[in-house]
């Protein structure tokens, strides 16, 4: 019973770490794509599909299962792109808001 719980705990931990790594791998791509969020979503998905398909193609060409095509990778890479897009756009909005407030303060202090 204890071995089973330990195995499940380690297995779940490995899966979570892998998925977090997949998400972080495409996080910066969201920042680089400053277009509309739909374009960002499609680009992240297509790039991830190219990577996963190339892994499958290499497996078929060498006849050895070096890497596998994993749908979870596709999902988490795309999710990472969108999270990166949202995160950096929100940071940019906060930066611009702070910049405007600072400019308004400077204008107000000049008038006094």
Tab-separated table of N, CA and C in Angstrom:
chain	number	residue	atom	x	y	z
A	1	UNK	N	0.828	-1.187	0.000
A	1	UNK	CA	0.000	0.000	0.000
A	1	UNK	C	0.873	1.252	0.000
A	2	UNK	N	1.882	1.299	0.873
A	2	UNK	CA	2.775	2.451	0.956
A	2	UNK	C	3.578	2.605	-0.336
A	3	UNK	N	4.025	1.470	-0.900
A	3	UNK	CA	4.772	1.527	-2.152
A	3	UNK	C	3.905	2.092	-3.271
A	4	UNK	N	2.670	1.686	-3.312
A	4	UNK	CA	1.757	2.159	-4.344
A	4	UNK	C	1.531	3.665	-4.215
A	5	UNK	N	1.306	4.142	-2.990
A	5	UNK	CA	1.112	5.579	-2.774
A	5	UNK	C	2.368	6.362	-3.128
A	6	UNK	N	3.525	5.824	-2.763
A	6	UNK	CA	4.789	6.480	-3.081
A	6	UNK	C	4.995	6.550	-4.590
A	7	UNK	N	4.715	5.446	-5.271
A	7	UNK	CA	4.847	5.410	-6.729
A	7	UNK	C	3.908	6.413	-7.380
A	8	UNK	N	2.653	6.449	-6.928
A	8	UNK	CA	1.685	7.393	-7.492
A	8	UNK	C	2.119	8.832	-7.244
A	9	UNK	N	2.636	9.103	-6.064
A	9	UNK	CA	3.091	10.441	-5.735
A	9	UNK	C	4.259	10.859	-6.630
A	10	UNK	N	5.216	9.973	-6.830
A	10	UNK	CA	6.369	10.269	-7.683
A	10	UNK	C	5.921	10.434	-9.127
A	11	UNK	N	5.026	9.566	-9.579
A	11	UNK	CA	4.537	9.610	-10.955
A	11	UNK	C	3.796	10.920	-11.226
A	12	UNK	N	2.917	11.311	-10.312
A	12	UNK	CA	2.167	12.562	-10.469
A	12	UNK	C	3.123	13.753	-10.437
A	13	UNK	N	4.119	13.703	-9.560
A	13	UNK	CA	5.110	14.764	-9.470
A	13	UNK	C	5.876	14.906	-10.782
A	14	UNK	N	6.266	13.790	-11.387
A	14	UNK	CA	6.991	13.820	-12.657
A	14	UNK	C	6.129	14.412	-13.762
A	15	UNK	N	4.862	14.024	-13.807
A	15	UNK	CA	3.953	14.536	-14.833
A	15	UNK	C	3.764	16.048	-14.681
A	16	UNK	N	3.574	16.500	-13.450
A	16	UNK	CA	3.387	17.939	-13.218
A	16	UNK	C	4.631	18.724	-13.610
A	17	UNK	N	5.802	18.219	-13.242
A	17	UNK	CA	7.038	18.919	-13.602
A	17	UNK	C	7.211	18.996	-15.110
A	18	UNK	N	6.907	17.904	-15.803
A	18	UNK	CA	7.036	17.879	-17.259
A	18	UNK	C	6.071	18.881	-17.881
A	19	UNK	N	4.846	18.917	-17.407
A	19	UNK	CA	3.861	19.839	-17.968
A	19	UNK	C	4.215	21.291	-17.690
A	20	UNK	N	4.755	21.567	-16.520
A	20	UNK	CA	5.195	22.936	-16.205
A	20	UNK	C	6.351	23.322	-17.124
A	21	UNK	N	7.267	22.395	-17.361
A	21	UNK	CA	8.394	22.673	-18.270
A	21	UNK	C	7.888	22.935	-19.682
A	22	UNK	N	6.915	22.164	-20.127
A	22	UNK	CA	6.354	22.363	-21.466
A	22	UNK	C	5.710	23.749	-21.567
A	23	UNK	N	5.012	24.147	-20.529
A	23	UNK	CA	4.348	25.451	-20.533
A	23	UNK	C	5.382	26.577	-20.536
A	24	UNK	N	6.404	26.460	-19.707
A	24	UNK	CA	7.437	27.501	-19.632
A	24	UNK	C	8.256	27.587	-20.907
A	25	UNK	N	8.397	26.473	-21.615
A	25	UNK	CA	9.191	26.473	-22.845
A	25	UNK	C	8.606	27.426	-23.884
A	26	UNK	N	7.290	27.582	-23.898
A	26	UNK	CA	6.639	28.449	-24.884
A	26	UNK	C	6.152	29.761	-24.281
A	27	UNK	N	6.445	29.986	-23.011
A	27	UNK	CA	5.996	31.192	-22.314
A	27	UNK	C	6.506	32.463	-23.004
A	28	UNK	N	7.784	32.483	-23.366
A	28	UNK	CA	8.359	33.679	-23.984
A	28	UNK	C	7.873	33.897	-25.402
A	29	UNK	N	7.434	32.834	-26.053
A	29	UNK	CA	6.887	32.988	-27.394
A	29	UNK	C	5.676	33.912	-27.365
A	30	UNK	N	4.893	33.835	-26.316
A	30	UNK	CA	3.737	34.719	-26.167
A	30	UNK	C	4.140	36.181	-26.105
A	31	UNK	N	5.294	36.456	-25.536
A	31	UNK	CA	5.795	37.826	-25.479
A	31	UNK	C	6.268	38.292	-26.852
A	32	UNK	N	6.872	37.401	-27.591
A	32	UNK	CA	7.394	37.771	-28.901
A	32	UNK	C	6.283	38.028	-29.915
A	33	UNK	N	5.154	37.392	-29.724
A	33	UNK	CA	4.023	37.562	-30.631
A	33	UNK	C	3.084	38.623	-30.075
A	34	UNK	N	3.287	39.841	-30.499
A	34	UNK	CA	2.501	40.945	-29.940
A	34	UNK	C	1.254	41.225	-30.772
A	35	UNK	N	0.867	40.275	-31.582
A	35	UNK	CA	-0.323	40.422	-32.414
A	35	UNK	C	-1.566	40.100	-31.593
A	36	UNK	N	-2.640	39.851	-32.264
A	36	UNK	CA	-3.895	39.471	-31.630
A	36	UNK	C	-3.735	38.114	-30.957
A	37	UNK	N	-4.495	37.860	-29.905
A	37	UNK	CA	-4.334	36.619	-29.147
A	37	UNK	C	-4.643	35.382	-29.987
A	38	UNK	N	-5.536	35.507	-30.973
A	38	UNK	CA	-5.851	34.356	-31.821
A	38	UNK	C	-4.654	33.977	-32.684
A	39	UNK	N	-3.963	34.983	-33.185
A	39	UNK	CA	-2.762	34.717	-33.987
A	39	UNK	C	-1.685	34.073	-33.111
A	40	UNK	N	-1.594	34.529	-31.891
A	40	UNK	CA	-0.646	33.961	-30.933
A	40	UNK	C	-0.987	32.493	-30.657
A	41	UNK	N	-2.262	32.211	-30.460
A	41	UNK	CA	-2.724	30.844	-30.208
A	41	UNK	C	-2.398	29.933	-31.387
A	42	UNK	N	-2.706	30.378	-32.584
A	42	UNK	CA	-2.459	29.568	-33.781
A	42	UNK	C	-0.966	29.345	-33.992
A	43	UNK	N	-0.165	30.389	-33.802
A	43	UNK	CA	1.283	30.255	-33.979
A	43	UNK	C	1.869	29.285	-32.964
A	44	UNK	N	1.465	29.389	-31.715
A	44	UNK	CA	1.951	28.458	-30.689
A	44	UNK	C	1.567	27.030	-30.993
A	45	UNK	N	0.331	26.827	-31.455
A	45	UNK	CA	-0.144	25.490	-31.791
A	45	UNK	C	0.618	24.921	-32.978
A	46	UNK	N	0.768	25.718	-34.036
A	46	UNK	CA	1.448	25.241	-35.247
A	46	UNK	C	2.911	24.935	-34.959
A	47	UNK	N	3.590	25.799	-34.222
A	47	UNK	CA	4.994	25.541	-33.891
A	47	UNK	C	5.140	24.283	-33.047
A	48	UNK	N	4.256	24.105	-32.104
A	48	UNK	CA	4.277	22.898	-31.280
A	48	UNK	C	3.985	21.653	-32.118
A	49	UNK	N	3.047	21.773	-33.058
A	49	UNK	CA	2.717	20.650	-33.948
A	49	UNK	C	3.917	20.291	-34.823
A	50	UNK	N	4.652	21.281	-35.280
A	50	UNK	CA	5.859	21.017	-36.086
A	50	UNK	C	6.886	20.257	-35.259
A	51	UNK	N	7.089	20.686	-34.027
A	51	UNK	CA	8.058	20.011	-33.153
A	51	UNK	C	7.630	18.574	-32.892
A	52	UNK	N	6.384	18.377	-32.535
A	52	UNK	CA	5.894	17.030	-32.233
A	52	UNK	C	5.915	16.136	-33.475
A	53	UNK	N	5.551	16.695	-34.621
A	53	UNK	CA	5.562	15.912	-35.862
A	53	UNK	C	6.977	15.534	-36.273
A	54	UNK	N	7.916	16.446	-36.049
A	54	UNK	CA	9.308	16.122	-36.386
A	54	UNK	C	9.834	15.002	-35.492
A	55	UNK	N	9.406	14.955	-34.258
A	55	UNK	CA	9.798	13.848	-33.387
A	55	UNK	C	9.250	12.528	-33.924
A	56	UNK	N	8.014	12.543	-34.371
A	56	UNK	CA	7.408	11.344	-34.946
A	56	UNK	C	8.128	10.943	-36.227
A	57	UNK	N	8.460	11.899	-37.071
A	57	UNK	CA	9.156	11.623	-38.323
A	57	UNK	C	10.541	11.029	-38.071
A	58	UNK	N	11.256	11.570	-37.114
A	58	UNK	CA	12.587	11.040	-36.777
A	58	UNK	C	12.466	9.597	-36.295
A	59	UNK	N	11.458	9.326	-35.480
A	59	UNK	CA	11.223	7.949	-35.020
A	59	UNK	C	11.011	7.004	-36.195
A	60	UNK	N	10.205	7.436	-37.156
A	60	UNK	CA	9.924	6.588	-38.307
A	60	UNK	C	11.156	6.399	-39.187
A	61	UNK	N	11.955	7.448	-39.323
A	61	UNK	CA	13.139	7.366	-40.183
A	61	UNK	C	14.240	6.492	-39.592
A	62	UNK	N	14.462	6.606	-38.301
A	62	UNK	CA	15.543	5.818	-37.708
A	62	UNK	C	15.070	4.462	-37.205
A	63	UNK	N	13.789	4.269	-37.162
A	63	UNK	CA	13.250	2.985	-36.728
A	63	UNK	C	13.452	2.698	-35.256
A	64	UNK	N	13.605	3.749	-34.492
A	64	UNK	CA	13.839	3.606	-33.059
A	64	UNK	C	13.004	4.664	-32.355
A	65	UNK	N	12.358	4.310	-31.277
A	65	UNK	CA	11.491	5.235	-30.560
A	65	UNK	C	12.328	6.153	-29.676
A	66	UNK	N	12.871	7.194	-30.292
A	66	UNK	CA	13.714	8.143	-29.574
A	66	UNK	C	12.863	9.114	-28.761
A	67	UNK	N	11.876	9.713	-29.398
A	67	UNK	CA	10.929	10.618	-28.753
A	67	UNK	C	9.544	10.254	-29.249
A	68	UNK	N	8.532	10.633	-28.520
A	68	UNK	CA	7.181	10.293	-28.934
A	68	UNK	C	6.367	11.540	-29.205
A	69	UNK	N	5.372	11.388	-30.050
A	69	UNK	CA	4.407	12.445	-30.295
A	69	UNK	C	3.454	12.444	-29.109
A	70	UNK	N	3.414	13.536	-28.382
A	70	UNK	CA	2.609	13.587	-27.167
A	70	UNK	C	1.605	14.737	-27.269
A	71	UNK	N	0.336	14.403	-27.214
A	71	UNK	CA	-0.724	15.411	-27.308
A	71	UNK	C	-0.641	16.374	-26.123
A	72	UNK	N	-0.239	15.876	-24.963
A	72	UNK	CA	-0.092	16.755	-23.798
A	72	UNK	C	0.924	17.851	-24.062
A	73	UNK	N	2.020	17.517	-24.739
A	73	UNK	CA	3.011	18.532	-25.088
A	73	UNK	C	2.386	19.603	-25.975
A	74	UNK	N	1.589	19.171	-26.914
A	74	UNK	CA	0.915	20.095	-27.822
A	74	UNK	C	0.008	21.050	-27.044
A	75	UNK	N	-0.735	20.507	-26.121
A	75	UNK	CA	-1.664	21.309	-25.314
A	75	UNK	C	-0.901	22.284	-24.418
A	76	UNK	N	0.102	21.794	-23.703
A	76	UNK	CA	0.802	22.651	-22.752
A	76	UNK	C	1.714	23.667	-23.434
A	77	UNK	N	2.261	23.344	-24.595
A	77	UNK	CA	3.032	24.337	-25.342
A	77	UNK	C	2.127	25.478	-25.787
A	78	UNK	N	0.952	25.129	-26.307
A	78	UNK	CA	-0.001	26.149	-26.744
A	78	UNK	C	-0.481	26.974	-25.554
A	79	UNK	N	-0.763	26.313	-24.453
A	79	UNK	CA	-1.180	27.005	-23.236
A	79	UNK	C	-0.082	27.959	-22.745
A	80	UNK	N	1.156	27.524	-22.817
A	80	UNK	CA	2.280	28.376	-22.411
A	80	UNK	C	2.380	29.628	-23.260
A	81	UNK	N	2.113	29.482	-24.556
A	81	UNK	CA	2.139	30.644	-25.455
A	81	UNK	C	1.072	31.653	-25.048
A	82	UNK	N	-0.127	31.178	-24.777
A	82	UNK	CA	-1.225	32.072	-24.392
A	82	UNK	C	-0.966	32.709	-23.028
A	83	UNK	N	-0.469	31.931	-22.084
A	83	UNK	CA	-0.160	32.490	-20.757
A	83	UNK	C	0.908	33.572	-20.879
A	84	UNK	N	1.925	33.320	-21.674
A	84	UNK	CA	2.970	34.325	-21.894
A	84	UNK	C	2.416	35.581	-22.536
A	85	UNK	N	1.537	35.415	-23.515
A	85	UNK	CA	0.909	36.554	-24.187
A	85	UNK	C	0.122	37.401	-23.189
A	86	UNK	N	-0.719	36.748	-22.408
A	86	UNK	CA	-1.553	37.465	-21.434
A	86	UNK	C	-0.675	38.147	-20.376
A	87	UNK	N	0.311	37.422	-19.860
A	87	UNK	CA	1.180	37.958	-18.810
A	87	UNK	C	1.911	39.212	-19.285
A	88	UNK	N	2.546	39.135	-20.441
A	88	UNK	CA	3.325	40.273	-20.912
A	88	UNK	C	2.444	41.437	-21.341
A	89	UNK	N	1.265	41.166	-21.887
A	89	UNK	CA	0.362	42.263	-22.224
A	89	UNK	C	-0.156	42.969	-20.981
A	90	UNK	N	-0.456	42.218	-19.935
A	90	UNK	CA	-0.902	42.840	-18.678
A	90	UNK	C	0.229	43.652	-18.051
A	91	UNK	N	1.439	43.137	-18.096
A	91	UNK	CA	2.591	43.892	-17.577
A	91	UNK	C	2.784	45.181	-18.363
A	92	UNK	N	2.620	45.107	-19.679
A	92	UNK	CA	2.755	46.298	-20.514
A	92	UNK	C	1.681	47.332	-20.178
A	93	UNK	N	0.448	46.882	-19.947
A	93	UNK	CA	-0.630	47.805	-19.561
A	93	UNK	C	-0.312	48.487	-18.235
A	94	UNK	N	0.180	47.714	-17.260
A	94	UNK	CA	0.539	48.295	-15.963
A	94	UNK	C	1.675	49.301	-16.107
A	95	UNK	N	2.649	48.982	-16.945
A	95	UNK	CA	3.777	49.885	-17.163
A	95	UNK	C	3.296	51.191	-17.792
A	96	UNK	N	2.448	51.092	-18.814
A	96	UNK	CA	1.952	52.302	-19.476
A	96	UNK	C	1.102	53.139	-18.533
A	97	UNK	N	0.314	52.467	-17.685
A	97	UNK	CA	-0.510	53.196	-16.712
A	97	UNK	C	0.375	53.943	-15.722
A	98	UNK	N	1.415	53.293	-15.222
A	98	UNK	CA	2.338	53.940	-14.284
A	98	UNK	C	3.065	55.090	-14.958
A	99	UNK	N	3.416	54.917	-16.222
A	99	UNK	CA	4.096	55.973	-16.965
A	99	UNK	C	3.178	57.193	-17.129
A	100	UNK	N	1.909	56.964	-17.442
A	100	UNK	CA	0.940	58.070	-17.580
A	100	UNK	C	0.744	58.797	-16.256
A	101	UNK	N	0.622	58.036	-15.171
A	101	UNK	CA	0.446	58.653	-13.858
A	101	UNK	C	1.659	59.499	-13.488
A	102	UNK	N	2.844	58.998	-13.804
A	102	UNK	CA	4.065	59.756	-13.509
A	102	UNK	C	4.108	61.040	-14.331
A	103	UNK	N	3.706	60.951	-15.605
A	103	UNK	CA	3.675	62.126	-16.471
A	103	UNK	C	2.650	63.141	-15.952
A	104	UNK	N	1.509	62.675	-15.493
A	104	UNK	CA	0.488	63.577	-14.939
A	104	UNK	C	0.996	64.250	-13.670
A	105	UNK	N	1.730	63.514	-12.839
A	105	UNK	CA	2.307	64.107	-11.626
A	105	UNK	C	3.326	65.193	-11.973
A	106	UNK	N	4.132	64.929	-12.992
A	106	UNK	CA	5.128	65.925	-13.405
A	106	UNK	C	4.449	67.188	-13.937
A	107	UNK	N	3.394	67.016	-14.714
A	107	UNK	CA	2.661	68.172	-15.226
A	107	UNK	C	1.999	68.949	-14.093
A	108	UNK	N	1.495	68.219	-13.093
A	108	UNK	CA	0.853	68.874	-11.961
A	108	UNK	C	1.842	69.641	-11.114
A	109	UNK	N	3.041	69.138	-10.953
A	109	UNK	CA	4.037	69.824	-10.135
A	109	UNK	C	4.615	71.040	-10.854
A	110	UNK	N	4.606	71.048	-12.191
A	110	UNK	CA	5.084	72.213	-12.936
A	110	UNK	C	4.130	73.382	-12.826
A	111	UNK	N	2.841	73.053	-12.731
A	111	UNK	CA	1.833	74.106	-12.645
A	111	UNK	C	1.790	74.808	-11.310
A	112	UNK	N	2.388	74.245	-10.264
A	112	UNK	CA	2.307	74.833	-8.935
A	112	UNK	C	3.402	75.817	-8.680
